[in-house]
Short mmCIF file of C-alpha atoms in Angstrom, two decimals:
data_model
loop_
_atom_site.label_atom_id
_atom_site.label_comp_id
_atom_site.label_asym_id
_atom_site.label_seq_id
_atom_site.Cartn_x
_atom_site.Cartn_y
_atom_site.Cartn_z
CA MET A 1 75.71 9.41 -5.15
CA THR A 2 72.58 7.17 -6.19
CA LEU A 3 69.52 8.27 -7.81
CA THR A 4 67.06 8.38 -5.40
CA PRO A 5 63.31 9.57 -6.10
CA GLU A 6 63.75 13.07 -5.28
CA HIS A 7 65.66 13.16 -8.55
CA THR A 8 63.34 13.94 -10.89
CA ASP A 9 63.73 12.36 -14.38
CA GLU A 10 63.95 15.80 -16.04
CA LEU A 11 67.39 16.17 -13.90
CA ALA A 12 68.50 12.73 -14.66
CA GLU A 13 68.34 13.29 -17.70
CA GLU A 14 69.63 17.45 -17.67
CA VAL A 15 72.86 15.57 -15.79
CA ALA A 16 73.15 12.69 -18.63
CA ALA A 17 72.85 15.38 -21.40
CA LEU A 18 75.70 17.37 -19.24
CA ALA A 19 78.11 14.46 -19.06
CA SER A 20 77.22 13.57 -22.63
CA ALA A 21 78.05 16.71 -23.99
CA THR A 22 81.30 17.16 -21.90
CA ARG A 23 82.64 13.61 -23.70
CA ARG A 24 82.45 15.73 -26.94
CA LEU A 25 83.95 18.65 -25.35
CA MET A 26 87.08 16.24 -24.45
CA LEU A 27 87.27 14.60 -27.23
CA ALA A 28 87.47 17.96 -29.13
CA ALA A 29 89.79 18.85 -26.69
CA ALA A 30 92.28 16.08 -27.07
CA THR A 31 92.11 16.09 -30.89
CA ALA A 32 91.93 19.99 -32.11
CA ASP A 33 94.23 21.42 -34.66
CA LEU A 34 94.46 24.72 -33.38
CA ASP A 35 96.67 27.71 -32.95
CA VAL A 36 98.11 28.49 -29.88
CA ASP A 37 95.52 31.38 -29.43
CA GLU A 38 92.49 29.87 -30.72
CA LEU A 39 93.45 26.92 -27.77
CA ARG A 40 94.26 29.93 -24.74
CA ALA A 41 90.59 31.42 -25.60
CA ALA A 42 89.20 28.00 -25.63
CA ARG A 43 90.41 26.91 -22.51
CA THR A 44 89.63 30.40 -21.09
CA ARG A 45 85.61 29.49 -21.69
CA MET A 46 86.01 26.35 -20.02
CA ASP A 47 87.89 27.38 -16.79
CA ALA A 48 85.05 30.18 -16.54
CA LEU A 49 82.22 27.09 -17.20
CA THR A 50 84.04 24.78 -14.63
CA ASP A 51 83.81 27.53 -11.89
CA GLU A 52 80.07 27.91 -13.04
CA LEU A 53 79.40 24.14 -12.83
CA GLY A 54 81.79 24.08 -10.08
CA ARG A 55 79.55 26.62 -7.51
CA ARG A 56 77.60 23.86 -6.28
CA SER A 57 78.19 20.15 -6.55
CA ARG A 58 77.57 16.78 -4.87
CA ALA A 59 80.48 14.25 -3.55
CA ARG A 60 80.05 11.58 -5.93
CA VAL A 61 78.73 11.03 -9.80
CA LEU A 62 75.16 10.14 -9.91
CA ARG A 63 74.71 6.51 -9.97
CA ALA A 64 71.52 4.12 -11.28
CA ASP A 65 70.26 2.25 -7.61
CA PHE A 66 71.44 -1.36 -7.06
CA HIS A 67 68.29 -2.95 -8.79
CA ALA A 68 68.69 -1.10 -11.77
CA PRO A 69 69.90 -4.36 -13.54
CA ALA A 70 67.98 -6.56 -12.28
CA ARG A 71 64.63 -4.67 -13.30
CA ALA A 72 65.68 -4.01 -16.91
CA ARG A 73 66.16 -8.06 -17.19
CA GLU A 74 62.83 -8.69 -16.06
CA ALA A 75 61.56 -6.44 -18.54
CA GLY A 76 63.93 -8.18 -21.26
CA ALA A 77 66.54 -7.17 -24.16
CA ASP A 78 64.04 -4.91 -26.13
CA GLN A 79 64.51 -2.62 -23.38
CA PRO A 80 68.04 -1.99 -22.71
CA LEU A 81 70.08 -0.34 -19.63
CA PRO A 82 72.05 2.55 -19.87
CA ILE A 83 74.81 2.95 -17.50
CA PHE A 84 77.18 5.28 -17.40
CA ARG A 85 75.07 8.26 -18.20
CA PHE A 86 75.88 10.35 -15.61
CA ASN A 87 79.84 10.03 -15.68
CA PRO A 88 81.73 11.76 -18.60
CA GLN A 89 84.79 9.84 -18.45
CA ALA A 90 83.39 6.85 -19.44
CA LEU A 91 82.00 5.43 -22.54
CA PRO A 92 78.62 4.92 -22.00
CA LEU A 93 76.74 1.61 -22.92
CA ALA A 94 73.19 0.23 -23.67
CA LEU A 95 72.89 -3.16 -21.59
CA HIS A 96 70.54 -5.83 -23.44
CA LEU A 97 69.90 -7.93 -20.53
CA GLU A 98 68.24 -11.42 -21.32
CA GLY A 99 68.27 -14.45 -18.58
CA ASP A 100 71.67 -14.98 -17.78
CA THR A 101 73.19 -13.36 -21.03
CA ALA A 102 74.54 -9.36 -21.51
CA ARG A 103 75.53 -7.94 -25.03
CA ALA A 104 76.41 -4.18 -25.77
CA ARG A 105 77.61 -2.11 -29.06
CA THR A 106 79.62 1.12 -28.49
CA VAL A 107 82.61 2.68 -30.57
CA PRO A 108 85.34 3.74 -28.83
CA ASN A 109 87.26 6.53 -29.99
CA ALA A 110 90.56 8.12 -29.95
CA LEU A 111 90.32 9.21 -26.19
CA TYR A 112 90.55 5.41 -25.85
CA GLU A 113 93.47 4.80 -27.52
CA GLY A 114 96.81 2.49 -26.74
CA PRO A 115 98.86 1.60 -29.46
CA PRO A 116 98.47 2.84 -32.78
CA ASP A 117 94.71 3.45 -34.18
CA SER A 118 94.35 1.00 -31.46
CA VAL A 119 91.91 0.18 -28.29
CA HIS A 120 94.10 0.15 -25.08
CA GLY A 121 94.13 -3.02 -22.94
CA GLY A 122 93.59 -1.47 -19.97
CA PHE A 123 90.27 0.07 -21.65
CA LEU A 124 89.15 -2.59 -22.68
CA ALA A 125 89.72 -5.14 -19.65
CA HIS A 126 87.41 -2.39 -17.86
CA LEU A 127 84.03 -2.77 -20.48
CA MET A 128 84.63 -6.75 -19.72
CA ASP A 129 84.98 -6.31 -15.98
CA CYS A 130 81.51 -3.65 -16.69
CA MET A 131 80.16 -6.64 -18.51
CA VAL A 132 79.86 -9.16 -16.50
CA GLY A 133 79.59 -7.03 -13.38
CA THR A 134 76.44 -5.50 -14.32
CA LEU A 135 75.25 -9.16 -15.93
CA VAL A 136 76.19 -10.90 -12.07
CA GLN A 137 74.44 -7.61 -10.44
CA ALA A 138 70.90 -8.12 -12.62
CA THR A 139 70.93 -11.65 -10.77
CA GLY A 140 70.22 -9.60 -7.43
CA ARG A 141 73.59 -10.97 -6.24
CA ARG A 142 76.11 -7.74 -4.42
CA ALA A 143 79.16 -9.35 -5.35
CA VAL A 144 82.26 -7.88 -6.24
CA THR A 145 85.03 -8.88 -8.68
CA ALA A 146 87.83 -11.27 -7.19
CA THR A 147 89.55 -12.29 -10.23
CA LEU A 148 89.43 -11.25 -13.73
CA ASP A 149 91.97 -13.29 -16.31
CA MET A 150 92.51 -11.80 -19.35
CA ARG A 151 92.71 -12.99 -23.13
CA TYR A 152 94.32 -10.87 -25.97
CA ARG A 153 93.75 -12.46 -29.14
CA ALA A 154 93.75 -9.71 -31.69
CA ARG A 155 93.48 -6.16 -32.24
CA THR A 156 90.48 -3.60 -31.35
CA PRO A 157 90.57 -0.62 -33.58
CA LEU A 158 89.66 2.53 -33.44
CA ASP A 159 86.32 4.21 -34.54
CA VAL A 160 84.73 1.06 -35.66
CA PRO A 161 81.63 -0.79 -33.82
CA VAL A 162 82.63 -3.03 -30.81
CA ASP A 163 80.47 -5.87 -30.14
CA LEU A 164 80.74 -6.77 -26.14
CA ALA A 165 78.69 -9.67 -24.61
CA ALA A 166 79.00 -11.17 -21.25
CA ARG A 167 77.35 -14.83 -19.62
CA ILE A 168 77.02 -16.33 -16.45
CA VAL A 169 79.17 -20.10 -16.51
CA LYS A 170 78.47 -21.13 -12.53
CA ILE A 171 76.98 -20.61 -9.82
CA SER A 172 78.22 -21.73 -6.49
CA GLY A 173 77.14 -20.69 -3.15
CA ARG A 174 78.88 -17.61 -2.95
CA LYS A 175 80.82 -17.94 -6.04
CA ILE A 176 80.22 -16.60 -9.12
CA VAL A 177 81.86 -17.13 -12.51
CA ALA A 178 81.00 -15.38 -15.62
CA GLU A 179 82.45 -14.90 -19.54
CA SER A 180 82.82 -11.72 -21.67
CA TRP A 181 84.08 -11.48 -24.90
CA VAL A 182 85.00 -8.85 -27.71
CA GLU A 183 83.71 -9.16 -31.25
CA VAL A 184 85.05 -6.90 -34.34
CA ASP A 185 83.16 -8.29 -37.50
CA GLY A 186 82.33 -11.15 -36.09
CA GLU A 187 86.11 -12.16 -34.86
CA ARG A 188 87.03 -12.38 -31.57
CA THR A 189 89.65 -9.91 -30.56
CA VAL A 190 89.31 -10.42 -26.17
CA GLU A 191 88.21 -12.71 -24.01
CA ALA A 192 87.76 -12.40 -20.26
CA THR A 193 87.02 -14.82 -17.57
CA GLY A 194 85.83 -12.82 -14.15
CA LEU A 195 85.48 -14.49 -10.49
CA PHE A 196 82.91 -12.74 -8.52
CA ILE A 197 82.57 -13.09 -4.72
CA GLU A 198 79.06 -12.50 -3.30
CA LEU A 199 79.57 -9.90 -0.17
CA GLU A 200 78.13 -11.91 2.94
CA GLU A 201 78.50 -8.02 4.53
CA ILE A 202 78.24 -4.62 2.81
CA PRO A 203 80.75 -2.36 3.52
CA TRP A 204 78.84 0.24 2.06
CA ALA A 205 74.93 1.73 1.92
CA THR A 206 72.77 -0.35 0.23
CA SER A 207 70.02 1.27 -1.43
#
């Protein structure tokens, strides 16, 4: 569900705060080292809260409108764009958009583990797609990912700051080529190149 004027700032902030609390709960549940009775008691309380939240629900997760990246790009890199605020399954990012570039920093935790103590390669691909996809969206083009070529150059560790960056390389007609990468302490661990195709017809409602 797209964020619309009838959703007040207070409501949006509370939904985002609830999503953030849920992420903390997910990490605590995944890493809890308690005895069986304590785990059962926690699960009972969680089930009760799930029932309470589920009394009235939306069909989809709340989301910002399509033009939010373009507005953030116009505002400049000093005013980052928050993405994935409303989805507890995602790792939220604050994107600094400037011209044809974007950057962000995050700290992946144990929920995103693949190889021991390392970020899962599939999650890194997700981050790369998000970086280049949002950057393309910031140009005002309604485009979708056609291909995303990944190169894993080194291990990306968990629980440390990870720098993400993206840039648009070329725009030719409906085709947009963009690159993104991951750095840890200045060393590139992942590189990606994405091809995006601007849609001639939009199969979903525009906003």
